[in-house]
mmCIF file of C-alpha atoms in Angstrom:
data_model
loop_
_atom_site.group_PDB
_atom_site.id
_atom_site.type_symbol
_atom_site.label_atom_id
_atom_site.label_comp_id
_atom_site.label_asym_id
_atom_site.label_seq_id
_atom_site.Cartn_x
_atom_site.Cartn_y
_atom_site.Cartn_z
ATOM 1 C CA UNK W 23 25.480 47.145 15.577
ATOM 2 C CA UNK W 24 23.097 46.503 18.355
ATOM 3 C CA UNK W 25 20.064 46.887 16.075
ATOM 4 C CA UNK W 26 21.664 43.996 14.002
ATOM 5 C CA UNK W 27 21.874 41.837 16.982
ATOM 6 C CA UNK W 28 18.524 42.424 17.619
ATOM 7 C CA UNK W 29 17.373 41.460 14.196
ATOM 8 C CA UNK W 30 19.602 38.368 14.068
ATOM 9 C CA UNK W 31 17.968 37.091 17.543
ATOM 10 C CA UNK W 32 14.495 38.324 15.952
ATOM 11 C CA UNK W 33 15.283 36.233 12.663
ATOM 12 C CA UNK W 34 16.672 32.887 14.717
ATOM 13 C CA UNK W 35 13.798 33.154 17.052
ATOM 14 C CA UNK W 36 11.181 32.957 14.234
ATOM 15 C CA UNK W 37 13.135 30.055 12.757
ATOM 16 C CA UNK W 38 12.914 28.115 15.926
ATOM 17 C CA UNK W 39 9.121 28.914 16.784
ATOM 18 C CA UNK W 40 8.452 27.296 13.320
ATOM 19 C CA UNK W 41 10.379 24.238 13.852
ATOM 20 C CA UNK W 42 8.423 23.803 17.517
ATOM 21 C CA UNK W 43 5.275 24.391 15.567
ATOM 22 C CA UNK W 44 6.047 21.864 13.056
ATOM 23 C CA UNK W 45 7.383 19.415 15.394
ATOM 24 C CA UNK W 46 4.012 19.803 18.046
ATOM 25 C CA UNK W 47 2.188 18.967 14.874
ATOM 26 C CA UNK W 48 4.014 15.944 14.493
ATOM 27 C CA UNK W 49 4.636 14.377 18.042
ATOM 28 C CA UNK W 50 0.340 15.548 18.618
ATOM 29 C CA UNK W 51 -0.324 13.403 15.621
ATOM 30 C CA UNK W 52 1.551 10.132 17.391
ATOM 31 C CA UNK W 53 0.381 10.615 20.572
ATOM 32 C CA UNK W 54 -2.799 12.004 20.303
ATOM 33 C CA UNK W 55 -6.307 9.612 20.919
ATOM 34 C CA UNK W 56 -8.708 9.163 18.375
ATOM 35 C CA UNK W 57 -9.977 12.462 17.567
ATOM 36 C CA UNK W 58 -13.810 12.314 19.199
ATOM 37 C CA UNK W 59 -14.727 13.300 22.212
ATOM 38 C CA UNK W 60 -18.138 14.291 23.741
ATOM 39 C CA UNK W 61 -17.528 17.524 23.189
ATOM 40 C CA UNK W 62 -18.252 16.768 19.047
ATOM 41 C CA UNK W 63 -21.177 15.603 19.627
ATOM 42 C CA UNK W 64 -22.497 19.452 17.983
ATOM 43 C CA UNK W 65 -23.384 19.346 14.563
ATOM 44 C CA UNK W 66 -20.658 23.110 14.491
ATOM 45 C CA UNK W 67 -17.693 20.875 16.249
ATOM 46 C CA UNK W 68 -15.033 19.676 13.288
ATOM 47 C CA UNK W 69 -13.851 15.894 13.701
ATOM 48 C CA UNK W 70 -10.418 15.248 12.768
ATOM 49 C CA UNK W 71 -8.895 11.820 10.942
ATOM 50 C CA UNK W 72 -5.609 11.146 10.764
ATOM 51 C CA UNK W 73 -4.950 9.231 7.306
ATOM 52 C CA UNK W 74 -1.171 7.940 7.380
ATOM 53 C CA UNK W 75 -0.031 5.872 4.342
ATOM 54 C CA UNK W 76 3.497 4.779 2.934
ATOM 55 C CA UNK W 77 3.717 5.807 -0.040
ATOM 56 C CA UNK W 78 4.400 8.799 -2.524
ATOM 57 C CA UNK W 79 1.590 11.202 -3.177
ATOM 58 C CA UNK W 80 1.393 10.352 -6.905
ATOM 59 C CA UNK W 81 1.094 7.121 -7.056
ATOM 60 C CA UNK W 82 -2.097 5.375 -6.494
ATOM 61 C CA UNK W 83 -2.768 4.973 -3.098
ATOM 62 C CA UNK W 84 -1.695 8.632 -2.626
ATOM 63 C CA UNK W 85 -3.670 9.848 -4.969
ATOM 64 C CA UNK W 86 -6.746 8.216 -3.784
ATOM 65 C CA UNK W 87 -6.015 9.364 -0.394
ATOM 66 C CA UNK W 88 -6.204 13.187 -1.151
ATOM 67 C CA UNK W 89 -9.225 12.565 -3.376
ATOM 68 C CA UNK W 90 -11.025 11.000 -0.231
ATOM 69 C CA UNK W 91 -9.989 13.918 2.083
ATOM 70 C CA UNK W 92 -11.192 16.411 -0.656
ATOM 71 C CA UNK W 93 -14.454 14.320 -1.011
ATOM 72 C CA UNK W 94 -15.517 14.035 2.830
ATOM 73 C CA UNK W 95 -14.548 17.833 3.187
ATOM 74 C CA UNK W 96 -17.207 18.188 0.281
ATOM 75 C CA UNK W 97 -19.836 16.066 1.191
ATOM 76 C CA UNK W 98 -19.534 16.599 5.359
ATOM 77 C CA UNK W 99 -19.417 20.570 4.278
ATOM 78 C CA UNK W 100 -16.076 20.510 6.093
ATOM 79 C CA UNK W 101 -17.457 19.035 9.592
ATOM 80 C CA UNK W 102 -15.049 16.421 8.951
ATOM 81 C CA UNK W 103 -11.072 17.231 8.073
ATOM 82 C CA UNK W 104 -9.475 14.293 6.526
ATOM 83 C CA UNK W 105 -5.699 15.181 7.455
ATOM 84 C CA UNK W 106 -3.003 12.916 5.337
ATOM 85 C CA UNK W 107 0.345 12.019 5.914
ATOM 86 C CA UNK W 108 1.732 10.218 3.411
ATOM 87 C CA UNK W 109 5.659 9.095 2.377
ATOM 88 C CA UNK W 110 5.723 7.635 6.101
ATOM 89 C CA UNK W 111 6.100 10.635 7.359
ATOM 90 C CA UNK W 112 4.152 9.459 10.736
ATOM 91 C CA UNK W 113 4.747 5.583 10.634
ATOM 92 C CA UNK W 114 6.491 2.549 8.788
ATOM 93 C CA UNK W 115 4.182 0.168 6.934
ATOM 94 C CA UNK W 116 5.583 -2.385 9.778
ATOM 95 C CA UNK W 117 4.406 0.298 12.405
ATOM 96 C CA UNK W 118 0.563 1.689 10.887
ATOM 97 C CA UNK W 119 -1.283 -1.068 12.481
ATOM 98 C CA UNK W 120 -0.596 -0.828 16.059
ATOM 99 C CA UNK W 121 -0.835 3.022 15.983
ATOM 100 C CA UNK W 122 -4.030 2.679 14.261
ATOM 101 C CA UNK W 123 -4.936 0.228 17.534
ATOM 102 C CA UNK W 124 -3.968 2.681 19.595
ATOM 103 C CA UNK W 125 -6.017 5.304 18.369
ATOM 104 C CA UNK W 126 -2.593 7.530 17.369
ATOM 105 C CA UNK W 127 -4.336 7.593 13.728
ATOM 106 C CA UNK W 128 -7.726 7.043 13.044
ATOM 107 C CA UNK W 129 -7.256 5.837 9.597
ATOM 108 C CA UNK W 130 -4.309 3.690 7.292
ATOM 109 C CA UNK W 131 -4.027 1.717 3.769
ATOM 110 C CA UNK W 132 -2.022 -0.979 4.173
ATOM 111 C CA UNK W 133 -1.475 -3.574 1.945
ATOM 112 C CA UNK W 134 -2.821 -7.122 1.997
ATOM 113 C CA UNK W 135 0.474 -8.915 2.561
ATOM 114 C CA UNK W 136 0.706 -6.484 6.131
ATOM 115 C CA UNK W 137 -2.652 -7.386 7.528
ATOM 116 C CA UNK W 138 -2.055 -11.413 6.691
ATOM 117 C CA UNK W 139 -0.349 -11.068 10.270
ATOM 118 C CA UNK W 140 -3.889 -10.049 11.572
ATOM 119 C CA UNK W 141 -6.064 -12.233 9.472
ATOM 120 C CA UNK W 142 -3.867 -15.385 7.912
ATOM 121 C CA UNK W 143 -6.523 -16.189 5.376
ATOM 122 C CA UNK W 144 -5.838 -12.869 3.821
ATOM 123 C CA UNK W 145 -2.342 -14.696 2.347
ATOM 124 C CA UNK W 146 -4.410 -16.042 -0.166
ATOM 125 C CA UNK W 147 -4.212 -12.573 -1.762
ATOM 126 C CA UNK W 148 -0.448 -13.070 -1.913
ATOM 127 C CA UNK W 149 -0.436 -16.308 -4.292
ATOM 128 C CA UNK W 150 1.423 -15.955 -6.917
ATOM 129 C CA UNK W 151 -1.001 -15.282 -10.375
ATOM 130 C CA UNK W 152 -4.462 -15.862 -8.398
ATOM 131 C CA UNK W 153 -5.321 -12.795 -10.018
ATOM 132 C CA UNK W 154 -4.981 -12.975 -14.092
ATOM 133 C CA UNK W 155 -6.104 -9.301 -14.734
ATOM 134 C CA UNK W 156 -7.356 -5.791 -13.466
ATOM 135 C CA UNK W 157 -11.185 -7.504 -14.447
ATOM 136 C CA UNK W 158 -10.720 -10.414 -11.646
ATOM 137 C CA UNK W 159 -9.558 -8.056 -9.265
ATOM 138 C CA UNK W 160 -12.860 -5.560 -9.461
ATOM 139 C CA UNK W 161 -15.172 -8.719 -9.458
ATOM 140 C CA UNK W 162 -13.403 -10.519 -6.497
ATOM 141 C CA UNK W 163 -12.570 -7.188 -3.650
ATOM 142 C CA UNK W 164 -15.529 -5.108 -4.542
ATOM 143 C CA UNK W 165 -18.127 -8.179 -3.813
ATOM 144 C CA UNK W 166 -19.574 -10.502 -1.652
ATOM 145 C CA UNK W 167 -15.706 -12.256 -1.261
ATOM 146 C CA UNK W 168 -14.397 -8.727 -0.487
ATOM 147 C CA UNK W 169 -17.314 -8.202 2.439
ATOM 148 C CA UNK W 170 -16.086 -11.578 3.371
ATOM 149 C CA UNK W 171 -12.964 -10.081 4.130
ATOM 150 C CA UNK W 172 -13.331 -6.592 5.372
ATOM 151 C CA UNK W 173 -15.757 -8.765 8.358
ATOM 152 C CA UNK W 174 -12.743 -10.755 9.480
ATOM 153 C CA UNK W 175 -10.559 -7.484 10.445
ATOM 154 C CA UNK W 176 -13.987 -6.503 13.014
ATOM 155 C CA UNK W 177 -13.000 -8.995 15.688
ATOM 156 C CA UNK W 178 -9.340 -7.187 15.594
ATOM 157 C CA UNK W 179 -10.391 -3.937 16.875
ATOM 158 C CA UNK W 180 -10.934 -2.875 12.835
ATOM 159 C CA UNK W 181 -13.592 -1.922 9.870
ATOM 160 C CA UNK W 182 -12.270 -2.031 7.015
ATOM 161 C CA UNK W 183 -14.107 0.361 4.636
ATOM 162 C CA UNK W 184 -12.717 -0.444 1.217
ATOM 163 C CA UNK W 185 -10.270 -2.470 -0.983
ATOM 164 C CA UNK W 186 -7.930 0.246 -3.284
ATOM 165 C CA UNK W 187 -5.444 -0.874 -5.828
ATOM 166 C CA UNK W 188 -1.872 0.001 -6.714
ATOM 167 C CA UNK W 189 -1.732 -2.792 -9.964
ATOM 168 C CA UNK W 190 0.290 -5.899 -10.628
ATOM 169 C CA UNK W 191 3.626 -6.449 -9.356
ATOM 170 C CA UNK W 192 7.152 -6.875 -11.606
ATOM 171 C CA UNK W 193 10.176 -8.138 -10.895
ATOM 172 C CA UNK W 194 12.947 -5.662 -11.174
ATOM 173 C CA UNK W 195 16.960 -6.714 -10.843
ATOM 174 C CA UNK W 196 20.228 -5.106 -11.101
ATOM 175 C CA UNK W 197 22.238 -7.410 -14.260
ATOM 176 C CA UNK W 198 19.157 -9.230 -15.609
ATOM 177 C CA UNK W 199 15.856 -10.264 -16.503
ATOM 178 C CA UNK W 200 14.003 -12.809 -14.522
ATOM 179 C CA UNK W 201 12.724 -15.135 -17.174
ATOM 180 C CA UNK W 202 12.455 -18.536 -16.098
ATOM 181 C CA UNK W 203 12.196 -19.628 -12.506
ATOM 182 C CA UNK W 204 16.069 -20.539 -11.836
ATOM 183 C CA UNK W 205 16.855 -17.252 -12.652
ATOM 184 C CA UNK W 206 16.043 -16.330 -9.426
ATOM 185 C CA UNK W 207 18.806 -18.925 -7.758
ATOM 186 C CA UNK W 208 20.821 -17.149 -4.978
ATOM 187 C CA UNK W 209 19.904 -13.972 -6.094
ATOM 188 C CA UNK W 210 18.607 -11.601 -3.067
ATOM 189 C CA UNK W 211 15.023 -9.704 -3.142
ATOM 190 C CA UNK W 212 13.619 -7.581 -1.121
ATOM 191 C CA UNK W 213 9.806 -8.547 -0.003
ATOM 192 C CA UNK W 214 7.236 -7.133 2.015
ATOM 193 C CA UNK W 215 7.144 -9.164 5.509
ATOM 194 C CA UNK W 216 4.602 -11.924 4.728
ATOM 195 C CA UNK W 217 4.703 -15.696 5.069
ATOM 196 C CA UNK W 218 3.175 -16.836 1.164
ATOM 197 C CA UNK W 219 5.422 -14.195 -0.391
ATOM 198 C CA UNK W 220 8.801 -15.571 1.246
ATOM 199 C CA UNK W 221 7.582 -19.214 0.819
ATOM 200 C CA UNK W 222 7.142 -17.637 -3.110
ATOM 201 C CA UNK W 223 10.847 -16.661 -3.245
ATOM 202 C CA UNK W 224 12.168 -19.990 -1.216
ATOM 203 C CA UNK W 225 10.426 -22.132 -4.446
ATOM 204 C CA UNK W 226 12.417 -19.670 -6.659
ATOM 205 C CA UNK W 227 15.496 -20.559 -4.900
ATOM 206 C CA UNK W 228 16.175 -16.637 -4.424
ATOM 207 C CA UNK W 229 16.957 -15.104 -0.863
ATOM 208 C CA UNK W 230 14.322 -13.148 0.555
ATOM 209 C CA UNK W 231 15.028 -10.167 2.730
ATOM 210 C CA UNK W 232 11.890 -8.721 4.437
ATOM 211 C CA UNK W 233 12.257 -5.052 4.719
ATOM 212 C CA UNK W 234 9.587 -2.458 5.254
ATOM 213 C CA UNK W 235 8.451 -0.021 1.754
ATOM 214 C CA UNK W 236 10.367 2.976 4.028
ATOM 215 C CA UNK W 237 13.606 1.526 4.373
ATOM 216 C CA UNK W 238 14.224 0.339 0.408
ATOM 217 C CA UNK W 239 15.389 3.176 -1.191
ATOM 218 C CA UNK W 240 18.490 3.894 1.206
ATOM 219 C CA UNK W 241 18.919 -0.241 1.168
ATOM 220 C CA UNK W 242 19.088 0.103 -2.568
ATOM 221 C CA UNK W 243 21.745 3.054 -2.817
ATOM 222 C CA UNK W 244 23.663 0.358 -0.302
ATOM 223 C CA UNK W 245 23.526 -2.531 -2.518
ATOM 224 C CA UNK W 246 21.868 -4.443 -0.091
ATOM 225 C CA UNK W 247 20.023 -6.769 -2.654
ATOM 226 C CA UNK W 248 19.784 -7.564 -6.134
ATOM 227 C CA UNK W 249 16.153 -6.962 -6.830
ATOM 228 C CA UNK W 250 12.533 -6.638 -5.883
ATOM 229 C CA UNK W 251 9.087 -7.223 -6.871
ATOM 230 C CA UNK W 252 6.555 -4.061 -7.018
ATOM 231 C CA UNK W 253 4.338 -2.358 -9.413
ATOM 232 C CA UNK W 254 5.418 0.055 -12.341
ATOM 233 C CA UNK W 255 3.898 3.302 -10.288
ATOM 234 C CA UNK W 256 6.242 2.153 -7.428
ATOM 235 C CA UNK W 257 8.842 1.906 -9.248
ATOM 236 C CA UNK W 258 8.509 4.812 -11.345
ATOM 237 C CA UNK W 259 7.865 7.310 -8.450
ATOM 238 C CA UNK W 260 10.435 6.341 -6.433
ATOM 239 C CA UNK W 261 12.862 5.689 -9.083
ATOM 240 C CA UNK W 262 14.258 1.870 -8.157
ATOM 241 C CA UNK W 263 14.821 1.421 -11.709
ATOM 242 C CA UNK W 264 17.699 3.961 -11.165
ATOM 243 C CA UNK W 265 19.938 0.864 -9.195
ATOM 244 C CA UNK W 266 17.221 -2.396 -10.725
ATOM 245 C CA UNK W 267 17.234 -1.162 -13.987
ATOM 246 C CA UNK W 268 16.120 -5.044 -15.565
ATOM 247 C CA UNK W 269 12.233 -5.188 -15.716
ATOM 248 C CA UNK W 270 10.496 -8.227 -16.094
ATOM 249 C CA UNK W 271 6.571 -7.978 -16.785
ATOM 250 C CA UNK W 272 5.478 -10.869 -14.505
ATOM 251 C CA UNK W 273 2.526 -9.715 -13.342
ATOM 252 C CA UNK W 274 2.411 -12.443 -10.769
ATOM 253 C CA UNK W 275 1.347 -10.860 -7.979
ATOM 254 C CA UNK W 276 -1.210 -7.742 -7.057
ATOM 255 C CA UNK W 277 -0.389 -5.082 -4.558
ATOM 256 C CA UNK W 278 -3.211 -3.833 -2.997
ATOM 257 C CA UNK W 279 -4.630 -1.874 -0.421
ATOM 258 C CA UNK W 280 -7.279 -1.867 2.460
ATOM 259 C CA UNK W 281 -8.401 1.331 3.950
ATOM 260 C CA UNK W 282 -9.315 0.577 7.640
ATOM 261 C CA UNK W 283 -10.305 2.940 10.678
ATOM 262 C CA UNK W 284 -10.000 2.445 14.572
ATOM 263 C CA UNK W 285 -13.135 0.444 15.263
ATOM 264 C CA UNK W 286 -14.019 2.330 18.456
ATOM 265 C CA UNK W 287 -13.124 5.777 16.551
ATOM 266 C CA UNK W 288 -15.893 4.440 13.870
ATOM 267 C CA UNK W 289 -18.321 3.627 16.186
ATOM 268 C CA UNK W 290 -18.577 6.835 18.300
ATOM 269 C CA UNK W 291 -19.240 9.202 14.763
ATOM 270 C CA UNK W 292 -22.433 10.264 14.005
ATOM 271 C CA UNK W 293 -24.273 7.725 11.539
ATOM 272 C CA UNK W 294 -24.950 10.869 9.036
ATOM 273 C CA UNK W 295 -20.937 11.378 9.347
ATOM 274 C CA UNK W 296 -20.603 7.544 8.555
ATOM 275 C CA UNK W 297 -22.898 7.378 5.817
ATOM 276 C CA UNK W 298 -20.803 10.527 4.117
ATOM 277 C CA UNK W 299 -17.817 9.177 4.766
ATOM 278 C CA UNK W 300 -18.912 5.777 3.086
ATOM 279 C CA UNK W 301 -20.050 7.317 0.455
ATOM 280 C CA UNK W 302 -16.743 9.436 -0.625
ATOM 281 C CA UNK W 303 -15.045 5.863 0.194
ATOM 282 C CA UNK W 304 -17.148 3.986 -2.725
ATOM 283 C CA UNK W 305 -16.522 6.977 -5.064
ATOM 284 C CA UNK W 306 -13.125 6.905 -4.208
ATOM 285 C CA UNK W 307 -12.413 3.168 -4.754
ATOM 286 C CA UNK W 308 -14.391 3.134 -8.177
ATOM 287 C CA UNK W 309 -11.994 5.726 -9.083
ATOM 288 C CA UNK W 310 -8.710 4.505 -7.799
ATOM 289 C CA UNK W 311 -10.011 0.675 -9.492
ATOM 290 C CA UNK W 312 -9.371 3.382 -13.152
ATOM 291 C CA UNK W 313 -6.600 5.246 -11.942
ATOM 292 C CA UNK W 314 -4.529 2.751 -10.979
ATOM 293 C CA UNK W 315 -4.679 0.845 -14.219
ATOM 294 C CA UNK W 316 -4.247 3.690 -16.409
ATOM 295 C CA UNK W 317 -1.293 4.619 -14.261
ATOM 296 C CA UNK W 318 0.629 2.026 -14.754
ATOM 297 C CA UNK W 319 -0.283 1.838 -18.496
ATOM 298 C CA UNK W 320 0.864 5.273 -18.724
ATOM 299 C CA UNK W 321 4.108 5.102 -16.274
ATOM 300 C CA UNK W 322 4.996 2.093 -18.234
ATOM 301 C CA UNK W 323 4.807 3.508 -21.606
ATOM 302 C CA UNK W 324 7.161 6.599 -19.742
ATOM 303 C CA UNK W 325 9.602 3.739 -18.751
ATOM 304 C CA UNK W 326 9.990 2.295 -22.658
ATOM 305 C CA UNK W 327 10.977 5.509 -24.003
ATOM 306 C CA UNK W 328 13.868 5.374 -21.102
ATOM 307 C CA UNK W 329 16.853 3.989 -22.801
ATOM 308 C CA UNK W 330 18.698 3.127 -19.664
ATOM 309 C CA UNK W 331 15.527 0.859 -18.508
ATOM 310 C CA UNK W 332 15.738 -2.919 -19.830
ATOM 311 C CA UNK W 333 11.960 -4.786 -19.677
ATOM 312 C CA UNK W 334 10.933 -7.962 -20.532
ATOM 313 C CA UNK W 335 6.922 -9.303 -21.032
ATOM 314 C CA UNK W 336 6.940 -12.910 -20.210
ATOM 315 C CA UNK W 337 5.915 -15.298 -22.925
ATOM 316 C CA UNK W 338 3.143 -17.703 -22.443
ATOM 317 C CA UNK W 339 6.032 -20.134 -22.222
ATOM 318 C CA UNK W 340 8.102 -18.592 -19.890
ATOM 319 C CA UNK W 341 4.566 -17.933 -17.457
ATOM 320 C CA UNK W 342 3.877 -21.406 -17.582
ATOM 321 C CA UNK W 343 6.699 -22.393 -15.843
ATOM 322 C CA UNK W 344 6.431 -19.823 -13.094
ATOM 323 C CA UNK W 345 2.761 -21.319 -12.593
ATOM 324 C CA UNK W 346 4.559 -24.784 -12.124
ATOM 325 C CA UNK W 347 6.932 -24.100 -10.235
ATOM 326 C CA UNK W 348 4.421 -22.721 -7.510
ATOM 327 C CA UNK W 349 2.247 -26.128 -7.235
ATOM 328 C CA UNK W 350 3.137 -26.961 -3.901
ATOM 329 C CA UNK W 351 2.471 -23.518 -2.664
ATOM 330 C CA UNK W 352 -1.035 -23.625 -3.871
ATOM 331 C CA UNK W 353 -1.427 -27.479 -2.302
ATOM 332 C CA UNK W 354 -0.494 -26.421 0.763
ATOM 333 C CA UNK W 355 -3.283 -23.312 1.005
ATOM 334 C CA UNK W 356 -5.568 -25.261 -0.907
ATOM 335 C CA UNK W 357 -5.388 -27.800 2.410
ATOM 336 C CA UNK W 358 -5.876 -24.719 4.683
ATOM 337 C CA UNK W 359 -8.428 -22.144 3.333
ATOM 338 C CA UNK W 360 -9.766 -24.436 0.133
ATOM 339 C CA UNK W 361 -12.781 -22.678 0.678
ATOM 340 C CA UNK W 362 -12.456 -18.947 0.226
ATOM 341 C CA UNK W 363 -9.361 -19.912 -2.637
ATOM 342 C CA UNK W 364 -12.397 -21.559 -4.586
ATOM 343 C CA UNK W 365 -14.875 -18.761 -3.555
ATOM 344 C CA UNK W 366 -12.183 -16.291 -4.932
ATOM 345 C CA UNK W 367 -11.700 -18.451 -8.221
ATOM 346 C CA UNK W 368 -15.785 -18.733 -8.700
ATOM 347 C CA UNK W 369 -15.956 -14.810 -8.498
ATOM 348 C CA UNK W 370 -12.661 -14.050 -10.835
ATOM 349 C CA UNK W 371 -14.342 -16.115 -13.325
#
């Protein structure tokens, strides 16, 4: 008897040691500086970055994320661990900023409609259809406009490294297609927090609820609104087309992605370390630019051959009103950043 007692206490102590181990891991990650110190300045010292994203593993971002880690391990020879949390598992998407300021991470991905509260000329990434296809997308965030960009996170506290896709954005809803731009009266979506996209759904006549990426599953299972706009690898990996099972192929919008570090963080690495890193970040975003397209392609395809999924391509007709509809919107930025929207326009074409 007592040697049973013994190996029960034995059994519930191991259990308990792991949870404090995997707990220390956690709470270290949230509270910990950025990972450099004086002491790494020896070429034998490994330098730790915190990458925390959103979103599921397989899906684009997530993909890209572990194929960066696995590149800087390779090219740095493993001087440099690229740790990654992804699913939220260390912060919201309305959290990653301000723990990336505080040096709790050293690295995040967030999208472009987040970072419009840093930088409000980044809404212009938000209109509806300023990007027509995967092509204008390449030309405009991998150029001179996208350099443009990346510069105006610097006086932030930020450098952004790179621009990484996740592909056009759908509407999705509950009882119906969204064909024609009264279809969205009274209805409630779900948007990411951002100023153009809610001015977007106002013109629709729709209700939009803000609600960070984290929080829309368990929203969804509570009916909490009738549908959403995000991209087919979104959709697919999380399965939202389980409760918005009407897809409408809008692409009206582009989700996308800027991978940023802690400016200060940046700074104090060695330049070889930055040079490696940069270049695992330019092989990463060429192949994330492929990956992402071909995902959706392929996770689309997946979703036809679903007969409980309904989806809908918007005619030329049917797109044309859309565009109309959203006339004022682009007035109203044309009088405010006129510039970059016809900079962006030259480079698309």
């Amino acid at each position: 008897m007592k040697k049973k007692i013994v190996r029960y206490l034995a059994i519930v102590c191991a259990g308990l040691a792991f949870a404090l181990f995997s707990y220390n891991i956690i709470i270290q990650s949230q509270n910990d500086p950025p990972v450099y110190d004086d002491e790494q300045e020896g070429l034998k010292e490994q330098i730790k970055i915190y990458f925390s994203h959103v979103v599921a593993e397989d899906t684009p971002k997530g993909l890209a994320a572990q194929r960066f880690a696995d590149l800087v391990d390779e090219k740095t020879k493993g001087r440099v661990k690229v740790i990654v949390f992804p699913n939220g598992s260390l912060y919201s998407d309305k959290d990653e900023i301000e723990a990336l300021r505080k040096g709790k991470v050293q690295m995040i991905a967030p999208s472009y409609s987040n970072v419009a509260e840093l930088v409000p000329e980044w809404e212009v990434l938000d209109l509806p259809f300023i990007f027509q296809n995967d092509d204008n997308v390449e030309r405009v965030l991998t150029g001179k406009i996208g350099e443009e960009l990346l510069s105006m996170l610097e006086p932030k506290g930020f450098k952004g490294l790179a621009f990484w896709g996740n592909g056009f954005k759908q509407m999705v809803n509950s009882q119906m297609f969204m064909k024609n731009p009264d279809d969205f009266k009274d209805q409630r979506f779900r948007i990411m927090p951002n100023k153009v996209i809610k001015k977007q759904f106002n013109m629709l006549g729709a209700e939009p609820i803000a609600l960070s990426f984290d929080q829309v599953y368990e929203s969804l299972e509570e009916e909490a609104f009738d549908g959403q706009e995000n991209t087919i690898s979104n959709i697919y990996s999380k399965r939202f087309y389980q409760f918005h099972p009407y897809v409408t192929i809008s692409n009206h919008g582009y989700l996308g992605y800027v991978v940023m570090v802690n400016e200060t963080f940046w700074n104090q690495l060695p330049k070889d370390v930055q040079k490696q890193i940069m270049e695992a970040i330019e092989e990463t975003t060429a192949w994330n630019m492929k990956q992402s397209k071909q995902q959706n392609i392929r996770q689309l395809e997946e979703m036809r051959q679903n007969p409980n999924i309904h989806i809908h391509t918007l005619t030329e007709k049917e797109r044309k009103k859309w565009q109309e509809r959203f006339v004022p919107l682009y007035q109203e930025y044309e009088a405010k950043y006129g510039k970059l929207l016809k900079e962006i326009r030259n480079a698309a074409s």
